[in-house]
Backbone as JSON, one array per atom type, in Angstrom:
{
  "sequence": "XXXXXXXXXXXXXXXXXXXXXXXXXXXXXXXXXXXXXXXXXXXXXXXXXXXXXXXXXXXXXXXXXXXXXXXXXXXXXXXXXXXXXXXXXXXXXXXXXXXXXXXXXXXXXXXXXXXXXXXXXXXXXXXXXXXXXXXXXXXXXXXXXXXXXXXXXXXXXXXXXXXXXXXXXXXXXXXXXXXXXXXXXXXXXXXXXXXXXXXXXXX",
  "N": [[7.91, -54.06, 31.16], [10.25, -54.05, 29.47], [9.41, -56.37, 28.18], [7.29, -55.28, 26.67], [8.0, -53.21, 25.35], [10.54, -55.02, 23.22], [8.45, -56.49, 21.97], [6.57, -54.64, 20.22], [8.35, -53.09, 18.76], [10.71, -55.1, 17.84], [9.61, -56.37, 15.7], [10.12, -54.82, 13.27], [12.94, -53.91, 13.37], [13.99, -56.27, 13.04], [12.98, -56.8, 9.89], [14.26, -54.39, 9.25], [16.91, -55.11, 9.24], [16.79, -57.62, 7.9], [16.46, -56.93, 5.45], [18.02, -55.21, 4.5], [20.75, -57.11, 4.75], [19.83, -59.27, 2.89], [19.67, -57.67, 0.26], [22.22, -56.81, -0.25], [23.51, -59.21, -0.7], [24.31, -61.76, -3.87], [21.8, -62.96, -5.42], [20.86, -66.27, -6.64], [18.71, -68.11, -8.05], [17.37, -71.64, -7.44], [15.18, -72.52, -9.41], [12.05, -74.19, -10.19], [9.53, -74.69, -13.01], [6.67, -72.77, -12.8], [3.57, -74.23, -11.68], [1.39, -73.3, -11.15], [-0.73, -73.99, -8.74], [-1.95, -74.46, -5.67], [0.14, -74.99, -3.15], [2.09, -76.45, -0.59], [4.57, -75.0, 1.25], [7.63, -76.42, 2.07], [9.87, -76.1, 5.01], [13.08, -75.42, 6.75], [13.02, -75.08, 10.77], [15.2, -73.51, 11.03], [16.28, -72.13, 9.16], [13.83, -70.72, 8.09], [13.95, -67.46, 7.56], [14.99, -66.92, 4.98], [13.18, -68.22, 3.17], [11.26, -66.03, 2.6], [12.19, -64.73, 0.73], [12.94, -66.27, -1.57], [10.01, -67.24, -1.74], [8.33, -64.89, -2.56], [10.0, -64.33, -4.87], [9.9, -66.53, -6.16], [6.64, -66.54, -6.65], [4.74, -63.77, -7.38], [2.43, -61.68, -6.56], [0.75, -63.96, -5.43], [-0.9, -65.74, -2.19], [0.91, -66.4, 0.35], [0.22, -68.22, 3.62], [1.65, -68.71, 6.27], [2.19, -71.66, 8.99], [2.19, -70.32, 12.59], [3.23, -70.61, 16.14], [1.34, -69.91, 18.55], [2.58, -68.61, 21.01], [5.25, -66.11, 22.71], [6.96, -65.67, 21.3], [6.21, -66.07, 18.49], [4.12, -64.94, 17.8], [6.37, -62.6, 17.43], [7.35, -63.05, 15.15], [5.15, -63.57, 13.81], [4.04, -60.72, 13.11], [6.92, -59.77, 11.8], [6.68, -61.18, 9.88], [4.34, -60.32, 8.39], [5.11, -57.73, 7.75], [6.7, -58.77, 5.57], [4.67, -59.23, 3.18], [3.82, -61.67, 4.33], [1.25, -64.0, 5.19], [-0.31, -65.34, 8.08], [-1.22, -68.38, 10.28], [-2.12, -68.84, 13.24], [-1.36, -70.93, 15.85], [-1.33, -73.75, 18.09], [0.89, -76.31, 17.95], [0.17, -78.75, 19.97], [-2.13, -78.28, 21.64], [-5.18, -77.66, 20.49], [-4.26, -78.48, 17.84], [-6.28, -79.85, 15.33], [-8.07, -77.04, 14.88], [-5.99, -75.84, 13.88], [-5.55, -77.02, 11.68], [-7.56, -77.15, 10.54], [-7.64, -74.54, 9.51], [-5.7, -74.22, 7.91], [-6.45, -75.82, 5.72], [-8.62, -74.56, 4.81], [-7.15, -72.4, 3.61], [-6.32, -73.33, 1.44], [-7.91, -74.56, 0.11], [-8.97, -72.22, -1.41], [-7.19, -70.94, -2.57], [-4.88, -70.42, -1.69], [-1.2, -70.17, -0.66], [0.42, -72.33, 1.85], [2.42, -72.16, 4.42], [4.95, -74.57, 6.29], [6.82, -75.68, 8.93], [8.61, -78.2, 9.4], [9.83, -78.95, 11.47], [9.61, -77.7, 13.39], [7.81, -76.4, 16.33], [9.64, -76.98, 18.13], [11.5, -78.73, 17.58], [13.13, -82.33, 17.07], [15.86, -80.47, 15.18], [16.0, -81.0, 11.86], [14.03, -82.92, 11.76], [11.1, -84.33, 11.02], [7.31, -83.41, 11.79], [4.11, -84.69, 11.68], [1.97, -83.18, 10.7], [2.27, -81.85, 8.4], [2.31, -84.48, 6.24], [-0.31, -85.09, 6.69], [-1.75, -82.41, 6.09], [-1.43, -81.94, 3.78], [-2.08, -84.61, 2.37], [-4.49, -84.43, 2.9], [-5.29, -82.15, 1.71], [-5.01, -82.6, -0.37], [-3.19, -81.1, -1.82], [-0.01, -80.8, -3.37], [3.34, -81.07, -2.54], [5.99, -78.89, -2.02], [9.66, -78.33, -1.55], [11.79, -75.71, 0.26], [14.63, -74.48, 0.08], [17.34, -72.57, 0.82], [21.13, -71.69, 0.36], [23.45, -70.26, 1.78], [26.44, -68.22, 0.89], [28.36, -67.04, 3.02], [27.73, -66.83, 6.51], [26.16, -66.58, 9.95], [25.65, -68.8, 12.48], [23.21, -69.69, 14.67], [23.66, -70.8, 18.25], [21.09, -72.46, 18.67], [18.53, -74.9, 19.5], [17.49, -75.25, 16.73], [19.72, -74.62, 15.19], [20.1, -72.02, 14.23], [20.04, -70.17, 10.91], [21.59, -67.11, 9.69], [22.26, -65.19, 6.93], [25.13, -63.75, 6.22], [26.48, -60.25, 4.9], [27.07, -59.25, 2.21], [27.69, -61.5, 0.25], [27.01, -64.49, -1.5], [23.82, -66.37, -1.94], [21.92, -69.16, -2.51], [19.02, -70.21, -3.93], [17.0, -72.59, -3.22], [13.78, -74.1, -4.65], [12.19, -77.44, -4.39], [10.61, -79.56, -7.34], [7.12, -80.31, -7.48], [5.9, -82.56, -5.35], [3.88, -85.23, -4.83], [1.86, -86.77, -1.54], [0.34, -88.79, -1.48], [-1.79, -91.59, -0.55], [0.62, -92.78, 0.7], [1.56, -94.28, 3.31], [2.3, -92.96, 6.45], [4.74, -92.58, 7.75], [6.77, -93.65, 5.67], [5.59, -91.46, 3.89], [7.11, -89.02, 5.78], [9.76, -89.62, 5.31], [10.34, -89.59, 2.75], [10.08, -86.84, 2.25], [12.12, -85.89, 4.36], [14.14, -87.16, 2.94], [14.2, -85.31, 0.54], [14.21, -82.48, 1.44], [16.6, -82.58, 2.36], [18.48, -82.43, 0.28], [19.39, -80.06, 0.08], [20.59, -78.73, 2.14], [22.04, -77.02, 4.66], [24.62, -78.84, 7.03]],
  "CA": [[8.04, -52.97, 30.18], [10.72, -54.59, 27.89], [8.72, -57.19, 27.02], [6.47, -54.61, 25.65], [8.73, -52.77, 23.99], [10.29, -55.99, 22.29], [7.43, -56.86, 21.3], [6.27, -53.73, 19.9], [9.64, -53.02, 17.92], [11.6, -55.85, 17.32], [9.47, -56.94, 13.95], [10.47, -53.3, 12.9], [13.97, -54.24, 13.74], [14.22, -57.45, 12.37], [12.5, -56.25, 8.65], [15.37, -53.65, 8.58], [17.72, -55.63, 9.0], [17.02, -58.44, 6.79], [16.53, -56.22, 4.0], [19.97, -54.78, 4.29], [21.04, -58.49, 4.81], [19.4, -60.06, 1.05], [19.9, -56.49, -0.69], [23.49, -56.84, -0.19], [23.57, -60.41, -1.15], [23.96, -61.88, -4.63], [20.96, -64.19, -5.08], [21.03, -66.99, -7.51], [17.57, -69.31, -7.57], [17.03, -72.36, -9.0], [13.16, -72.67, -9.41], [11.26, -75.28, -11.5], [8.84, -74.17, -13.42], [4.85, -72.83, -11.3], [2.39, -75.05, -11.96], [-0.23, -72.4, -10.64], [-1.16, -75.01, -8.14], [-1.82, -73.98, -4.35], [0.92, -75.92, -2.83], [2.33, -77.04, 0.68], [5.63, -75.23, 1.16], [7.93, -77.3, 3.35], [11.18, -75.5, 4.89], [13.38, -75.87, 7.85], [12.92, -73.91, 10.66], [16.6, -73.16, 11.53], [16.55, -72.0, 7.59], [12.85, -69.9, 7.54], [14.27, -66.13, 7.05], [15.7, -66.67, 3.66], [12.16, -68.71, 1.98], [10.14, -65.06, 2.48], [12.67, -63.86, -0.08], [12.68, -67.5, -1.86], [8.92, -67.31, -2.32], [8.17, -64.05, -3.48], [10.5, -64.24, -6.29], [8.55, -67.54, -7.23], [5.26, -66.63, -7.17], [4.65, -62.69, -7.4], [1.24, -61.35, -6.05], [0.29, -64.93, -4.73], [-0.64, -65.48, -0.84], [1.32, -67.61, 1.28], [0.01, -68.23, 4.75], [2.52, -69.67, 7.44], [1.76, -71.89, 10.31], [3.43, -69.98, 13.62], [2.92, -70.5, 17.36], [0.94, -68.89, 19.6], [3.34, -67.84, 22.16], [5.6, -64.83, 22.19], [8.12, -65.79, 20.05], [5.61, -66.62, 17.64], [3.93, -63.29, 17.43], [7.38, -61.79, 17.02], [7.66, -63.44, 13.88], [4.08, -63.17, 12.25], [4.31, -59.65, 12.94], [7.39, -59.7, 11.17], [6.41, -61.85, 8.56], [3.15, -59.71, 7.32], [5.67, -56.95, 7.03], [7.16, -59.08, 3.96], [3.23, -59.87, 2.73], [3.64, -63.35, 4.5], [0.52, -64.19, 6.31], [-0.1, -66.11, 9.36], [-1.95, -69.52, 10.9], [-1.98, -68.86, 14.46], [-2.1, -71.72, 16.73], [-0.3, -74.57, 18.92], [0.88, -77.87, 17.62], [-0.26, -79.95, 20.79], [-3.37, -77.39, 21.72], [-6.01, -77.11, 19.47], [-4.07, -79.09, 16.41], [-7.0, -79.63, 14.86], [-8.3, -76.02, 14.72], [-4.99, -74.82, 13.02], [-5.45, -77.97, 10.76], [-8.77, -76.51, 9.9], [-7.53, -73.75, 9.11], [-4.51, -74.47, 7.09], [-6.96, -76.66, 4.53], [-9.2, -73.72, 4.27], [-6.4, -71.45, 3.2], [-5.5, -74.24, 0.4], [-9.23, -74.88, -0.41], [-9.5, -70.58, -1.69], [-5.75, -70.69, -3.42], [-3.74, -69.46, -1.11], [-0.27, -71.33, -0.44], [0.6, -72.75, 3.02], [3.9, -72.75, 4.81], [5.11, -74.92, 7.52], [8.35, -75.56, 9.51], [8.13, -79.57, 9.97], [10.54, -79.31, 12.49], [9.17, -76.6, 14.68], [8.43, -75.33, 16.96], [10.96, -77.38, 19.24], [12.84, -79.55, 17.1], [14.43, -81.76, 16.67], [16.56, -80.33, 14.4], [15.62, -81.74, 10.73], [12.86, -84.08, 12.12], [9.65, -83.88, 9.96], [5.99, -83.63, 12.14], [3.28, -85.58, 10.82], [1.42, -81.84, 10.07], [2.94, -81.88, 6.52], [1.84, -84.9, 5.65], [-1.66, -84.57, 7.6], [-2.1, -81.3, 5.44], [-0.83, -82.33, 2.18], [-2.86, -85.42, 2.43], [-6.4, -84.24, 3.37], [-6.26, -81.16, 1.0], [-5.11, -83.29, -1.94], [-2.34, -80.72, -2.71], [1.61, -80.99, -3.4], [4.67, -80.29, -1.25], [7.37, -78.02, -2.66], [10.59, -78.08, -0.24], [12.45, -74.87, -0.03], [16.09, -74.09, 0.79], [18.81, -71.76, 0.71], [22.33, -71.8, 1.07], [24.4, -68.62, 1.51], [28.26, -68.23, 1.2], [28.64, -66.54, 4.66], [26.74, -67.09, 7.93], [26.37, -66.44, 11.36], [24.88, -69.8, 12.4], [23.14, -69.46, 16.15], [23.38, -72.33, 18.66], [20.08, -72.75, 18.9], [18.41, -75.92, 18.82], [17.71, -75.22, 15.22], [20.68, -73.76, 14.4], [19.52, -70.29, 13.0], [21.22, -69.28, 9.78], [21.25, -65.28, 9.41], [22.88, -64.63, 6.21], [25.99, -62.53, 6.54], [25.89, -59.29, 4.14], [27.7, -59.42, 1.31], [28.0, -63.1, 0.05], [25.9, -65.13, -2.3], [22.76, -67.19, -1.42], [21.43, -70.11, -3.62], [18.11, -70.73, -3.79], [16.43, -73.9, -4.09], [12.67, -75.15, -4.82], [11.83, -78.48, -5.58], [9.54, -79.77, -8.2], [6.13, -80.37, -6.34], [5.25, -83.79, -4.97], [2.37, -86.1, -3.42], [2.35, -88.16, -0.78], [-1.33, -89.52, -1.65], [-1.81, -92.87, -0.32], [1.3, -93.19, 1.28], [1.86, -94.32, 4.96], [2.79, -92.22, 7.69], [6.24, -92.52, 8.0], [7.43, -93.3, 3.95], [5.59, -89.78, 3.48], [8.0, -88.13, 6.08], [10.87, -90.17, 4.9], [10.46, -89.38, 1.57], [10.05, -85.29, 2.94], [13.06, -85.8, 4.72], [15.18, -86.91, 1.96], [14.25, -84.0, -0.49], [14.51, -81.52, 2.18], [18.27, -82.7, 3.19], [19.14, -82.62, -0.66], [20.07, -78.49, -0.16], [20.41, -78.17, 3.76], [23.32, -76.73, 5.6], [24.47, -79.25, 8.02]],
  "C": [[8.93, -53.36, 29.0], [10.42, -55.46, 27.63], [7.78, -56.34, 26.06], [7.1, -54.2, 24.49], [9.33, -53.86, 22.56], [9.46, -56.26, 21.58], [6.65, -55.83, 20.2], [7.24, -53.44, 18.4], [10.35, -53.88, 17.44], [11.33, -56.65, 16.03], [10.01, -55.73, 12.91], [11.85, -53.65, 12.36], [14.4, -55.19, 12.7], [13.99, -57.07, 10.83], [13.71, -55.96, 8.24], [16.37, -54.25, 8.04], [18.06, -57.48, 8.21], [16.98, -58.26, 5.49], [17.76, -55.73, 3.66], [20.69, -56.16, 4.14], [21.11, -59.07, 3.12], [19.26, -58.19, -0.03], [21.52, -56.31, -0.92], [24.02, -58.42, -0.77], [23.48, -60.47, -2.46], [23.13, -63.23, -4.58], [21.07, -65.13, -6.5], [19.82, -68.07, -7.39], [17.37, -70.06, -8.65], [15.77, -73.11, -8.82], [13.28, -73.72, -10.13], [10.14, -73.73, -12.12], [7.23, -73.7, -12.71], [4.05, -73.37, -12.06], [0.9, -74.04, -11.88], [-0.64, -72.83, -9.59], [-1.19, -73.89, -6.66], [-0.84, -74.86, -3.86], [1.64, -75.64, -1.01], [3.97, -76.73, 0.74], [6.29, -75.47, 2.45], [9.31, -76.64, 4.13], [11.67, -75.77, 6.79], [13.26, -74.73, 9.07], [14.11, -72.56, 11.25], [17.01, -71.87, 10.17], [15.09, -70.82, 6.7], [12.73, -68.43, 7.27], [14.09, -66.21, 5.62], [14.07, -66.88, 2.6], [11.4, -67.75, 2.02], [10.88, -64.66, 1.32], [12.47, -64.97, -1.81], [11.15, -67.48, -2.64], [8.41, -65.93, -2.99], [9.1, -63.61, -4.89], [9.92, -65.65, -6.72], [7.28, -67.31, -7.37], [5.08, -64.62, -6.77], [2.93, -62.36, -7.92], [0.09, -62.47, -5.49], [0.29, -65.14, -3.29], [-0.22, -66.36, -0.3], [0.88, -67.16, 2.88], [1.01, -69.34, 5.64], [2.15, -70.09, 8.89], [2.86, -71.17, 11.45], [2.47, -70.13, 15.03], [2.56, -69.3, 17.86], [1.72, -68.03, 20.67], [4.13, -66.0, 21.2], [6.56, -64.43, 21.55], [7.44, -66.02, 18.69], [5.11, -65.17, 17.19], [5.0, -62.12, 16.99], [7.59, -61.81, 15.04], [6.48, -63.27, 13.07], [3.91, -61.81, 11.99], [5.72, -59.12, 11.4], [7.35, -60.23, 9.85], [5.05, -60.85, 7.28], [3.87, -58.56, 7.36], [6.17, -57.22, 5.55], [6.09, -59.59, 3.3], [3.36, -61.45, 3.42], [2.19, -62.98, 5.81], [0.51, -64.92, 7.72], [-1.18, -67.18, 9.78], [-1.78, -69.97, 12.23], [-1.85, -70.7, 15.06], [-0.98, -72.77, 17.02], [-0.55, -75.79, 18.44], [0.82, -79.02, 18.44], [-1.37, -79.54, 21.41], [-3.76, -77.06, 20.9], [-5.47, -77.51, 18.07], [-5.33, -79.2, 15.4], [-7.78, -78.59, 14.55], [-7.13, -75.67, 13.45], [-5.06, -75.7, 11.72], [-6.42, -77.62, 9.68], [-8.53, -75.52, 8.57], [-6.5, -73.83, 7.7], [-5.74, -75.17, 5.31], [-8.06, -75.78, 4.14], [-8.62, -72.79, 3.38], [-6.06, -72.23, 1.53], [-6.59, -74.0, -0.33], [-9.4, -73.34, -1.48], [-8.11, -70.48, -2.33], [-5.34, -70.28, -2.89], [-2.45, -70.87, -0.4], [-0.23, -71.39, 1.46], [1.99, -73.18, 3.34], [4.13, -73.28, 6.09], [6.33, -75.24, 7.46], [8.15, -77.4, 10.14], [8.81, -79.95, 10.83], [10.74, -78.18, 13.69], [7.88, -76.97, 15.33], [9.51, -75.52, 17.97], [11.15, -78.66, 18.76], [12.4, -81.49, 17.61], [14.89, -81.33, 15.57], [16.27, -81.7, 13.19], [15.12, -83.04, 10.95], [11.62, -83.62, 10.89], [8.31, -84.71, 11.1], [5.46, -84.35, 11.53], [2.13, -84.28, 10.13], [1.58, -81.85, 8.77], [1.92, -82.03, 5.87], [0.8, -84.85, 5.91], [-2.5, -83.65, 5.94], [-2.34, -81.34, 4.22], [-2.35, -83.66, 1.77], [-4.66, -85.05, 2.14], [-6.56, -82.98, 2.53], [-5.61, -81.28, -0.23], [-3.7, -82.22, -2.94], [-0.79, -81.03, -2.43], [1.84, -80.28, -2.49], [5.53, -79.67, -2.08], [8.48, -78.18, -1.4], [11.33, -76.81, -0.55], [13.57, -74.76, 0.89], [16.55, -73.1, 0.14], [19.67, -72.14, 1.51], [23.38, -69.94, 0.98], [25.98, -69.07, 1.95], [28.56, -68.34, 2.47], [27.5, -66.72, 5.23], [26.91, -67.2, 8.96], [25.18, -68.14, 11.36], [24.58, -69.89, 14.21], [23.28, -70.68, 17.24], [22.36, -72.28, 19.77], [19.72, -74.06, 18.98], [18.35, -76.12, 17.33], [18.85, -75.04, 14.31], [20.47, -73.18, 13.44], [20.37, -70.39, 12.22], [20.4, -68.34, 9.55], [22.53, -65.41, 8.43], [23.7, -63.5, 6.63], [26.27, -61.48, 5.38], [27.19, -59.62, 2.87], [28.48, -60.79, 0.7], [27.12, -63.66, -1.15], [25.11, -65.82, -1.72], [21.69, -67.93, -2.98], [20.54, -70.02, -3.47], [17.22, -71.23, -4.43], [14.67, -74.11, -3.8], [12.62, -76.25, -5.51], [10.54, -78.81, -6.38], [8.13, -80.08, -7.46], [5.93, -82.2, -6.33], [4.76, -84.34, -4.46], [2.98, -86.82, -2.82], [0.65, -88.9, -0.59], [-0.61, -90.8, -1.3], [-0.61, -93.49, 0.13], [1.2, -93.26, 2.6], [2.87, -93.16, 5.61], [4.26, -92.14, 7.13], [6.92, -93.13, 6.28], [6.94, -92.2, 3.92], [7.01, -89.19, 3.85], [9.25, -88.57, 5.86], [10.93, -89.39, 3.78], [10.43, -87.34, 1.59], [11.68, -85.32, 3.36], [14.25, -85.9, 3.63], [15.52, -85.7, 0.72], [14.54, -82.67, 0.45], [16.46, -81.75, 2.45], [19.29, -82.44, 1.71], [19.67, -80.92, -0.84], [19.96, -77.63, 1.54], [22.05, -78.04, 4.12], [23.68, -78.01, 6.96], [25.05, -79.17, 8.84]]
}
């Protein structure tokens, strides 16, 4: 029964209280300029609260779809996520990869952006998947990396180590300029991911 309920309520929950959270916050972002482009945004996933707030002040009435796990931590969150217009790309990154892969390059193919967590769903901590580049690769579009930093923070000890903005503080936030990894190898892609991602990460 309280898994139901959880499940039922706790995107409810969560909403509220991240809106009270970044409404109380002063935000400060430092964008590039939008290309228009459909693009591949890349973010951590210790760090993926803050980029729903992050991306709708960069692109306003554009759709981002986010890859999230099937399980039931996963549903907690796309629930919660298509409360803030974020969509969702069901599916398991060692079951059925190729399905969600599908999918992800369809969402690109029709303009709609694509978000993934290259170091989810179980870490480690600021690793980068090969999904990214995979994605990026085969549907020919850019990566953007997105961060924030906030003054205050509860930081969870998770493997990820959650950051939940604490209410009344400032929060930076960073996109970078967009970039390929055409014709690069495997591992320089996620190198080269890794280093732009670490250039505005909490560590």
């Amino acid at each position: 029964m309280w898994k139901s309920i959880k499940k039922k309520y706790a995107p409810y929950l969560l909403y509220l209280i991240t809106k009270f959270i970044y409404a109380t916050n002063k935000k400060v972002y430092h964008h590039p300029k939008d290309d228009k482009e459909p693009f591949v945004l890349c973010m951590w996933h210790g760090d993926l609260l803050s980029q729903i707030f992050n991306y709708h002040h960069f692109r306003k009435g554009w759709v981002v779809k986010a890859l999230i796990s099937e399980n039931r931590d996963g549903e907690i969150i796309a629930k919660t996520a298509e409360l803030f217009n974020c969509g969702a790309v069901r599916g398991s990154s060692s079951h059925g990869a190729s399905k969600v892969l599908m999918r992800a390059l369809r969402e690109l193919k029709v303009g709609n952006d694509i978000a993934i967590t290259p170091d989810g769903p179980r870490g480690p901590r600021y690793s980068i998947a090969d999904g990214v580049v995979i994605i990026s690769q085969k549907s020919g579009k850019n990566i953007r990396c997105f961060n924030a930093i906030p003054s205050k923070y509860w930081q969870f000890n998770s493997w990820d180590k959650f950051v939940l903005p604490k209410p009344f503080g400032k929060i930076d936030f960073y996109i970078s300029e967009p970039f390929s990894v055409k014709d690069m190898e495997l591992e320089d892609a996620k190198s080269l991911i890794k280093t732009k991602m670490l250039q505005h990460s909490l560590i």
